[in-house]
Amino acid sequence: MNVVDRPPVTPASSDDRVPVFVPRIGLDTLKHLTDALDVGWLGMGATTQDFEERIARYLGLQDRFVVATNTGTSAMHIALLAAGIGPGDEVITPSFNYVADHQAIRATGADVVMCDIREDDLGIDVASAESLVTPRTKAIVPLHFSGVPCAVADVYALARRHGLRVIEDACHAFGSTVDGAPIGASGDVQFFSFDPVKIITSIDGGCVVTPHRDEFERLQRLRLLGVDKDTTLRYQNKRAWDYDVVSEGYRYHLTNIMASVGVSQIKRVDEFIASRRAVCERYSAAFEMLPGVRVLRRDYRDVSPFIYSLRVPAGARESLIAHLAARGVDAGIHFVPVHRHTYFAGARRSAMPVTERVVDEVLTLPLHSLMTERSIERVIDGVAGFFA
Ligand SMILES: Cc1ncc(COP(=O)(O)O)c(C=O)c1O
């Protein structure tokens, strides 16, 4: 059977289980992939550039630049390096965040400093972050948790007061908007992830968005071994043989093959986001009146939802997870707070009353692009039935 005649490889869910994540890989993605394999140039090339240009168009970028990478973590690492962060510096980010950020900060030689989050959007608590600022502080890394925009205006005000860089973790928020403009279209620097479970995937992948032309050029060199003219020629599916190496650099590039998956997905991103928003709004409407339960949002119009996070009484969470599992509904937990991990236990941090409470209450429910009606009902019935 020809590969393009196959039915979609990932159904939106199986009959027996409703997983937390299901990547949406259809025939369109298989077609892009086989076409890319046929070009005869598998590494970084013209399709990588095509994906970057589509990201820029989708985010409506003006005078801002996109550098695609092989993961969101590598995007963050080179974003920090391009911003001049290194040994002796401190970077502040919430403990309630994925450990990728803390590792990327440490990889630059800088120290991670962890702050608390807010009750309402589970995003960075600016007062807590400000209490940690010292002369060594160079940057602040807020997270748009689950796709819900954090209080970015307050973050930028803090950054202006102390002369800090802002590197926004937008890994959960590709397509979320603030005041009508997509995250990435303004501000300092953002990075995104296109890992296997994100709203759009390139299997693994990510990108940095920057308004700084000098840092854009540095990012391109950091992405690929510090070689000076590699990006230009590779975008024509060619290699330079008389190159110079002008800086440190890594093998962080996104290949044509991965980018082809990304291109197929970004073409459908509006459809994916709309379907996920509708599910989140149904979940919130069904759960907001349940005793002791807190929904993060009722209105998802400005949110491109990566996960659906629900807060339940801490003492009930484990039994709710078991109740859902018995009904074939999986649940996840975002996040284990990073200050509780062995490697980061000694990092400087503020008091974390909200984080300490929230991490025992949060639960991630299944959310897929184009989720089936049956799966949605099973999740709603499972949670509502538990509290009935
Ligand atoms: C908040 C956050 N930051 C960073 C990352 C790292 O992205 P990647 O997995 O593409 O390296 C992730 C990935 O799950 C994430 O959720």
CSV table of C-alpha atoms and ligand atoms in Angstrom, one decimal:
chain,number,residue,atom,x,y,z
A,1,MET,CA,0.0,0.0,0.0
A,2,ASN,CA,1.3,3.4,-0.9
A,3,VAL,CA,2.0,5.4,2.2
A,4,VAL,CA,-0.4,8.2,1.3
A,5,ASP,CA,-3.3,5.7,0.9
A,6,ARG,CA,-3.1,4.7,4.6
A,7,PRO,CA,-5.7,5.9,7.1
A,8,PRO,CA,-4.5,8.5,9.7
A,9,VAL,CA,-1.8,6.9,11.8
A,10,THR,CA,-2.9,8.4,15.0
A,11,PRO,CA,-6.6,8.3,15.7
A,12,ALA,CA,-7.8,11.0,18.1
A,13,SER,CA,-8.1,8.3,20.9
A,14,SER,CA,-8.5,4.6,21.2
A,15,ASP,CA,-11.7,3.0,22.4
A,16,ASP,CA,-10.3,1.6,25.6
A,17,ARG,CA,-8.2,4.5,26.9
A,18,VAL,CA,-8.2,8.2,26.7
A,19,PRO,CA,-4.6,9.3,26.9
A,20,VAL,CA,-3.4,12.7,28.1
A,21,PHE,CA,-1.7,13.5,24.8
A,22,VAL,CA,-2.4,12.2,21.3
A,23,PRO,CA,-0.3,13.7,18.5
A,24,ARG,CA,-2.4,14.5,15.4
A,25,ILE,CA,-0.5,13.0,12.5
A,26,GLY,CA,-2.6,12.6,9.4
A,27,LEU,CA,-2.1,11.8,5.7
A,28,ASP,CA,-1.1,15.4,5.1
A,29,THR,CA,1.9,15.0,7.4
A,30,LEU,CA,2.9,11.7,5.8
A,31,LYS,CA,2.8,13.3,2.3
A,32,HIS,CA,5.0,16.2,3.5
A,33,LEU,CA,7.4,13.8,5.0
A,34,THR,CA,7.7,11.5,1.9
A,35,ASP,CA,8.1,14.6,-0.3
A,36,ALA,CA,10.9,15.9,2.0
A,37,LEU,CA,12.6,12.5,1.9
A,38,ASP,CA,12.6,12.6,-1.9
A,39,VAL,CA,14.4,15.9,-2.2
A,40,GLY,CA,17.8,14.3,-1.6
A,41,TRP,CA,18.8,16.8,1.2
A,42,LEU,CA,17.9,15.5,4.6
A,43,GLY,CA,19.7,18.0,6.8
A,44,MET,CA,18.9,21.6,7.6
A,45,GLY,CA,17.8,23.2,4.3
A,46,ALA,CA,15.1,24.9,2.3
A,47,THR,CA,12.3,23.2,4.3
A,48,THR,CA,13.8,24.5,7.6
A,49,GLN,CA,13.6,28.0,6.1
A,50,ASP,CA,10.1,27.4,4.8
A,51,PHE,CA,9.0,26.4,8.4
A,52,GLU,CA,10.7,29.5,9.9
A,53,GLU,CA,8.9,31.7,7.3
A,54,ARG,CA,5.5,30.1,8.1
A,55,ILE,CA,6.1,30.6,11.8
A,56,ALA,CA,6.9,34.3,11.2
A,57,ARG,CA,3.8,34.7,9.0
A,58,TYR,CA,1.5,32.9,11.5
A,59,LEU,CA,2.7,35.1,14.4
A,60,GLY,CA,2.4,38.2,12.3
A,61,LEU,CA,6.1,39.1,12.9
A,62,GLN,CA,7.3,42.6,11.8
A,63,ASP,CA,11.0,43.3,12.1
A,64,ARG,CA,11.4,40.1,14.2
A,65,PHE,CA,13.4,37.0,13.3
A,66,VAL,CA,12.9,33.2,13.7
A,67,VAL,CA,15.6,30.7,14.3
A,68,ALA,CA,14.4,27.1,14.2
A,69,THR,CA,16.1,24.5,16.4
A,70,ASN,CA,15.9,20.8,17.2
A,71,THR,CA,14.2,21.3,20.6
A,72,GLY,CA,12.6,24.0,22.7
A,73,THR,CA,15.4,23.4,25.3
A,74,SER,CA,18.1,24.1,22.7
A,75,ALA,CA,16.2,27.2,21.6
A,76,MET,CA,16.2,28.5,25.1
A,77,HIS,CA,19.9,27.7,25.6
A,78,ILE,CA,21.0,29.7,22.6
A,79,ALA,CA,18.5,32.5,23.4
A,80,LEU,CA,20.2,32.9,26.7
A,81,LEU,CA,23.7,32.7,25.2
A,82,ALA,CA,22.9,35.2,22.5
A,83,ALA,CA,21.6,37.6,25.2
A,84,GLY,CA,25.0,37.4,26.8
A,85,ILE,CA,24.0,35.3,29.8
A,86,GLY,CA,26.9,33.3,31.3
A,87,PRO,CA,28.9,32.4,34.4
A,88,GLY,CA,28.4,34.7,37.3
A,89,ASP,CA,24.9,35.8,36.2
A,90,GLU,CA,21.6,34.9,37.7
A,91,VAL,CA,18.3,34.1,35.8
A,92,ILE,CA,15.0,34.1,37.6
A,93,THR,CA,12.2,31.7,36.6
A,94,PRO,CA,9.3,30.0,38.5
A,95,SER,CA,9.9,26.7,40.2
A,96,PHE,CA,6.5,25.8,38.8
A,97,ASN,CA,7.9,25.2,35.3
A,98,TYR,CA,9.4,22.4,33.3
A,99,VAL,CA,13.0,21.6,34.3
A,100,ALA,CA,14.2,22.1,30.7
A,101,ASP,CA,14.4,25.8,31.5
A,102,HIS,CA,16.4,25.3,34.7
A,103,GLN,CA,18.8,23.0,32.9
A,104,ALA,CA,19.2,25.4,30.0
A,105,ILE,CA,20.1,28.2,32.4
A,106,ARG,CA,22.7,26.1,34.1
A,107,ALA,CA,24.1,25.0,30.8
A,108,THR,CA,25.1,28.7,30.2
A,109,GLY,CA,27.1,28.7,33.4
A,110,ALA,CA,24.6,31.1,35.1
A,111,ASP,CA,22.8,30.3,38.3
A,112,VAL,CA,19.0,29.5,38.4
A,113,VAL,CA,17.0,31.5,40.9
A,114,MET,CA,13.4,30.3,41.5
A,115,CYS,CA,10.3,32.4,42.4
A,116,ASP,CA,6.7,31.8,43.2
A,117,ILE,CA,3.6,31.9,41.0
A,118,ARG,CA,0.2,33.6,41.2
A,119,GLU,CA,-3.0,32.0,42.2
A,120,ASP,CA,-5.1,33.2,39.3
A,121,ASP,CA,-3.1,32.2,36.1
A,122,LEU,CA,-0.4,30.1,37.7
A,123,GLY,CA,2.1,32.4,35.9
A,124,ILE,CA,5.1,34.2,37.5
A,125,ASP,CA,4.5,36.2,40.6
A,126,VAL,CA,6.4,39.4,39.8
A,127,ALA,CA,6.6,40.6,43.4
A,128,SER,CA,8.3,37.3,44.3
A,129,ALA,CA,10.6,37.6,41.3
A,130,GLU,CA,11.5,41.2,42.3
A,131,SER,CA,12.4,40.2,45.8
A,132,LEU,CA,15.2,38.0,44.3
A,133,VAL,CA,16.8,40.6,42.1
A,134,THR,CA,20.5,41.3,42.9
A,135,PRO,CA,23.2,43.0,40.9
A,136,ARG,CA,24.0,39.6,39.3
A,137,THR,CA,20.4,39.2,37.9
A,138,LYS,CA,20.5,39.4,34.1
A,139,ALA,CA,17.2,37.9,32.9
A,140,ILE,CA,13.8,36.8,33.9
A,141,VAL,CA,12.1,33.8,32.2
A,142,PRO,CA,8.3,33.9,32.6
A,143,LEU,CA,6.2,30.9,31.5
A,144,HIS,CA,2.8,31.1,29.8
A,145,PHE,CA,1.6,28.0,31.7
A,146,SER,CA,-0.7,25.7,29.6
A,147,GLY,CA,-1.1,28.4,27.0
A,148,VAL,CA,-2.7,30.9,29.3
A,149,PRO,CA,-0.8,34.2,29.0
A,150,CYS,CA,1.0,35.3,32.2
A,151,ALA,CA,1.1,38.9,33.4
A,152,VAL,CA,3.6,40.0,30.8
A,153,ALA,CA,3.0,43.7,31.2
A,154,ASP,CA,4.1,43.4,34.8
A,155,VAL,CA,7.1,41.3,33.9
A,156,TYR,CA,8.3,43.9,31.4
A,157,ALA,CA,7.7,46.7,33.9
A,158,LEU,CA,9.9,44.7,36.4
A,159,ALA,CA,12.6,44.2,33.7
A,160,ARG,CA,12.6,47.9,32.9
A,161,ARG,CA,13.0,48.8,36.6
A,162,HIS,CA,16.1,46.6,36.9
A,163,GLY,CA,17.5,46.6,33.4
A,164,LEU,CA,16.8,42.9,32.9
A,165,ARG,CA,16.3,40.9,29.7
A,166,VAL,CA,13.1,39.0,29.3
A,167,ILE,CA,13.2,35.5,27.7
A,168,GLU,CA,9.6,34.3,27.5
A,169,ASP,CA,9.0,30.6,27.7
A,170,ALA,CA,6.2,30.3,25.1
A,171,CYS,CA,6.5,26.5,24.7
A,172,HIS,CA,2.9,26.0,25.8
A,173,ALA,CA,1.5,29.1,24.0
A,174,PHE,CA,2.0,28.9,20.2
A,175,GLY,CA,-1.0,30.9,19.0
A,176,SER,CA,-2.0,32.4,22.3
A,177,THR,CA,-2.6,36.2,22.2
A,178,VAL,CA,-2.1,39.2,24.5
A,179,ASP,CA,-4.2,42.3,23.7
A,180,GLY,CA,-5.1,40.7,20.4
A,181,ALA,CA,-1.4,40.1,19.3
A,182,PRO,CA,0.2,36.7,19.2
A,183,ILE,CA,2.8,35.9,21.9
A,184,GLY,CA,6.0,36.4,20.0
A,185,ALA,CA,4.9,39.4,18.0
A,186,SER,CA,6.3,41.9,20.5
A,187,GLY,CA,8.5,42.2,23.5
A,188,ASP,CA,12.1,40.9,24.0
A,189,VAL,CA,12.8,37.3,23.2
A,190,GLN,CA,10.5,34.2,23.1
A,191,PHE,CA,11.1,30.5,22.5
A,192,PHE,CA,8.6,27.8,21.5
A,193,SER,CA,8.6,24.0,21.5
A,194,PHE,CA,7.3,21.7,18.8
A,195,ASP,CA,8.0,18.5,20.7
A,196,PRO,CA,5.8,15.4,20.2
A,197,VAL,CA,2.9,16.5,22.3
A,198,LYS,CA,2.7,20.2,21.6
A,199,ILE,CA,-0.1,21.9,19.7
A,200,ILE,CA,2.0,21.6,16.6
A,201,THR,CA,4.9,19.2,16.4
A,202,SER,CA,8.0,18.7,14.2
A,203,ILE,CA,8.5,15.4,16.1
A,204,ASP,CA,11.1,17.4,18.2
A,205,GLY,CA,11.8,21.0,17.5
A,206,GLY,CA,11.6,24.6,18.7
A,207,CYS,CA,12.4,28.1,17.7
A,208,VAL,CA,13.6,31.4,19.1
A,209,VAL,CA,11.9,34.7,18.1
A,210,THR,CA,14.0,37.8,18.5
A,211,PRO,CA,13.7,41.5,17.4
A,212,HIS,CA,17.5,41.9,17.8
A,213,ARG,CA,19.3,41.5,14.4
A,214,ASP,CA,22.7,41.1,15.9
A,215,GLU,CA,21.4,38.3,18.2
A,216,PHE,CA,19.6,36.7,15.3
A,217,GLU,CA,22.9,36.3,13.5
A,218,ARG,CA,24.6,35.0,16.7
A,219,LEU,CA,21.7,32.6,17.1
A,220,GLN,CA,22.2,31.1,13.7
A,221,ARG,CA,25.9,30.5,14.4
A,222,LEU,CA,25.2,29.1,17.9
A,223,ARG,CA,22.7,26.7,16.3
A,224,LEU,CA,25.3,25.2,14.0
A,225,LEU,CA,28.8,24.9,15.3
A,226,GLY,CA,29.7,28.5,15.0
A,227,VAL,CA,30.2,28.2,11.2
A,228,ASP,CA,29.9,31.6,9.6
A,229,LYS,CA,28.0,31.1,6.3
A,230,ASP,CA,26.3,27.8,6.8
A,231,THR,CA,22.8,29.0,7.2
A,232,THR,CA,22.6,30.9,3.9
A,233,LEU,CA,24.0,28.0,1.8
A,234,ARG,CA,22.1,25.3,3.6
A,235,TYR,CA,18.8,27.1,3.0
A,236,GLN,CA,19.6,26.4,-0.7
A,237,ASN,CA,20.2,22.7,0.2
A,238,LYS,CA,23.9,23.2,-0.2
A,239,ARG,CA,27.1,23.2,1.9
A,240,ALA,CA,29.9,25.7,2.2
A,241,TRP,CA,33.4,24.1,1.9
A,242,ASP,CA,35.5,27.2,2.6
A,243,TYR,CA,33.9,28.2,5.9
A,244,ASP,CA,35.3,29.9,9.0
A,245,VAL,CA,34.3,29.1,12.6
A,246,VAL,CA,33.7,32.4,14.4
A,247,SER,CA,32.1,31.5,17.7
A,248,GLU,CA,31.2,28.6,20.0
A,249,GLY,CA,28.4,26.5,18.5
A,250,TYR,CA,26.2,23.4,18.9
A,251,ARG,CA,24.4,20.9,16.7
A,252,TYR,CA,21.0,22.4,17.4
A,253,HIS,CA,19.6,22.8,13.9
A,254,LEU,CA,16.2,21.5,12.7
A,255,THR,CA,16.5,19.2,9.7
A,256,ASN,CA,14.4,19.4,6.5
A,257,ILE,CA,12.7,16.2,7.5
A,258,MET,CA,11.6,17.4,10.9
A,259,ALA,CA,10.7,20.8,9.4
A,260,SER,CA,8.5,19.1,6.8
A,261,VAL,CA,6.4,17.7,9.7
A,262,GLY,CA,6.3,21.1,11.2
A,263,VAL,CA,5.1,22.7,7.9
A,264,SER,CA,2.3,20.1,7.6
A,265,GLN,CA,1.2,20.9,11.1
A,266,ILE,CA,1.3,24.7,11.0
A,267,LYS,CA,-1.0,24.6,8.0
A,268,ARG,CA,-3.6,23.2,10.3
A,269,VAL,CA,-2.8,25.1,13.5
A,270,ASP,CA,-6.0,27.2,13.5
A,271,GLU,CA,-8.1,24.1,13.2
A,272,PHE,CA,-6.2,22.4,16.0
A,273,ILE,CA,-6.4,25.4,18.3
A,274,ALA,CA,-10.2,25.9,17.7
A,275,SER,CA,-10.9,22.3,18.5
A,276,ARG,CA,-8.8,22.4,21.7
A,277,ARG,CA,-10.4,25.7,22.9
A,278,ALA,CA,-13.9,24.2,22.5
A,279,VAL,CA,-12.9,21.2,24.6
A,280,CYS,CA,-11.4,23.4,27.3
A,281,GLU,CA,-14.5,25.6,27.5
A,282,ARG,CA,-16.7,22.5,27.8
A,283,TYR,CA,-14.5,21.1,30.6
A,284,SER,CA,-14.5,24.4,32.5
A,285,ALA,CA,-18.3,24.7,32.2
A,286,ALA,CA,-18.7,21.2,33.5
A,287,PHE,CA,-16.2,21.4,36.3
A,288,GLU,CA,-16.4,25.0,37.7
A,289,MET,CA,-19.4,24.2,40.0
A,290,LEU,CA,-17.9,21.0,41.4
A,291,PRO,CA,-17.1,21.3,45.2
A,292,GLY,CA,-13.6,22.4,45.9
A,293,VAL,CA,-12.6,22.4,42.2
A,294,ARG,CA,-11.0,25.4,40.5
A,295,VAL,CA,-10.8,25.9,36.8
A,296,LEU,CA,-7.9,28.0,35.4
A,297,ARG,CA,-10.1,29.7,32.7
A,298,ARG,CA,-13.7,29.8,31.5
A,299,ASP,CA,-13.0,31.8,28.4
A,300,TYR,CA,-10.3,30.5,26.1
A,301,ARG,CA,-10.6,33.0,23.3
A,302,ASP,CA,-7.0,34.3,23.8
A,303,VAL,CA,-5.5,30.9,24.7
A,304,SER,CA,-4.0,28.3,22.4
A,305,PRO,CA,-4.4,25.5,25.0
A,306,PHE,CA,-1.5,23.0,25.3
A,307,ILE,CA,-2.9,21.2,28.3
A,308,TYR,CA,-6.1,21.4,30.4
A,309,SER,CA,-5.0,21.9,34.0
A,310,LEU,CA,-7.6,21.5,36.8
A,311,ARG,CA,-7.2,22.2,40.6
A,312,VAL,CA,-8.8,19.8,43.0
A,313,PRO,CA,-8.6,19.5,46.8
A,314,ALA,CA,-5.1,18.1,47.5
A,315,GLY,CA,-6.5,15.2,49.5
A,316,ALA,CA,-8.7,14.1,46.7
A,317,ARG,CA,-6.2,14.2,43.8
A,318,GLU,CA,-4.8,10.6,44.1
A,319,SER,CA,-8.2,9.0,44.4
A,320,LEU,CA,-9.5,11.1,41.5
A,321,ILE,CA,-6.6,9.8,39.4
A,322,ALA,CA,-7.4,6.2,40.4
A,323,HIS,CA,-11.1,6.8,39.7
A,324,LEU,CA,-10.3,8.1,36.2
A,325,ALA,CA,-7.8,5.3,35.5
A,326,ALA,CA,-10.5,2.7,36.4
A,327,ARG,CA,-12.6,4.3,33.7
A,328,GLY,CA,-9.8,4.3,31.1
A,329,VAL,CA,-9.1,8.0,31.4
A,330,ASP,CA,-5.4,9.0,31.9
A,331,ALA,CA,-4.3,12.0,33.9
A,332,GLY,CA,-1.0,13.8,34.2
A,333,ILE,CA,0.7,16.2,36.6
A,334,HIS,CA,2.3,19.5,35.5
A,335,PHE,CA,4.6,20.1,37.3
A,336,VAL,CA,6.7,18.6,40.1
A,337,PRO,CA,8.2,21.9,41.3
A,338,VAL,CA,11.9,22.1,40.3
A,339,HIS,CA,13.2,23.2,43.7
A,340,ARG,CA,12.2,19.7,45.0
A,341,HIS,CA,14.5,17.9,42.5
A,342,THR,CA,17.8,16.8,43.9
A,343,TYR,CA,20.0,18.7,41.4
A,344,PHE,CA,18.2,22.0,42.0
A,345,ALA,CA,17.5,21.7,45.7
A,346,GLY,CA,20.3,24.1,46.6
A,347,ALA,CA,19.3,26.9,44.2
A,348,ARG,CA,18.4,30.3,45.6
A,349,ARG,CA,14.7,30.9,45.8
A,350,SER,CA,11.9,32.9,47.4
A,351,ALA,CA,9.3,31.6,49.7
A,352,MET,CA,6.8,29.6,47.6
A,353,PRO,CA,3.4,29.5,49.4
A,354,VAL,CA,1.4,29.3,46.2
A,355,THR,CA,3.6,26.8,44.4
A,356,GLU,CA,3.8,24.5,47.5
A,357,ARG,CA,0.0,24.4,47.6
A,358,VAL,CA,-0.8,24.3,43.8
A,359,VAL,CA,1.6,21.4,43.0
A,360,ASP,CA,-0.5,19.1,45.2
A,361,GLU,CA,-3.8,20.2,43.6
A,362,VAL,CA,-3.0,20.3,39.9
A,363,LEU,CA,-4.1,17.6,37.5
A,364,THR,CA,-3.8,17.5,33.7
A,365,LEU,CA,-6.8,16.0,31.9
A,366,PRO,CA,-6.7,14.6,28.3
A,367,LEU,CA,-6.7,17.3,25.6
A,368,HIS,CA,-6.1,16.4,21.9
A,369,SER,CA,-6.5,18.3,18.7
A,370,LEU,CA,-9.8,17.2,17.0
A,371,MET,CA,-10.7,15.1,20.1
A,372,THR,CA,-13.6,12.7,19.7
A,373,GLU,CA,-17.0,13.4,21.3
A,374,ARG,CA,-16.8,10.1,23.1
A,375,SER,CA,-13.4,10.9,24.7
A,376,ILE,CA,-14.6,14.3,25.8
A,377,GLU,CA,-17.7,12.8,27.4
A,378,ARG,CA,-15.7,10.1,29.1
A,379,VAL,CA,-13.4,12.7,30.7
A,380,ILE,CA,-16.3,14.9,31.8
A,381,ASP,CA,-18.3,12.0,33.2
A,382,GLY,CA,-15.3,10.6,35.0
A,383,VAL,CA,-14.5,13.9,36.8
A,384,ALA,CA,-18.1,14.9,37.5
A,385,GLY,CA,-18.9,11.3,38.6
A,386,PHE,CA,-16.1,11.4,41.1
A,387,PHE,CA,-17.4,14.6,42.8
A,388,ALA,CA,-21.1,13.6,42.6
B,1,LIG,C1,7.4,24.9,29.8
B,1,LIG,C2,8.4,24.1,29.0
B,1,LIG,N1,9.5,24.7,28.7
B,1,LIG,C3,10.4,24.1,27.9
B,1,LIG,C4,10.2,22.9,27.3
B,1,LIG,C5,11.3,22.2,26.5
B,1,LIG,O1,10.8,22.0,25.2
B,1,LIG,P1,11.4,20.7,24.4
B,1,LIG,O2,10.8,19.5,24.9
B,1,LIG,O3,11.0,21.0,23.0
B,1,LIG,O4,12.9,20.7,24.6
B,1,LIG,C6,9.0,22.3,27.6
B,1,LIG,C7,8.7,20.9,27.0
B,1,LIG,O5,7.8,20.2,27.4
B,1,LIG,C8,8.0,22.9,28.4
B,1,LIG,O6,6.8,22.3,28.7
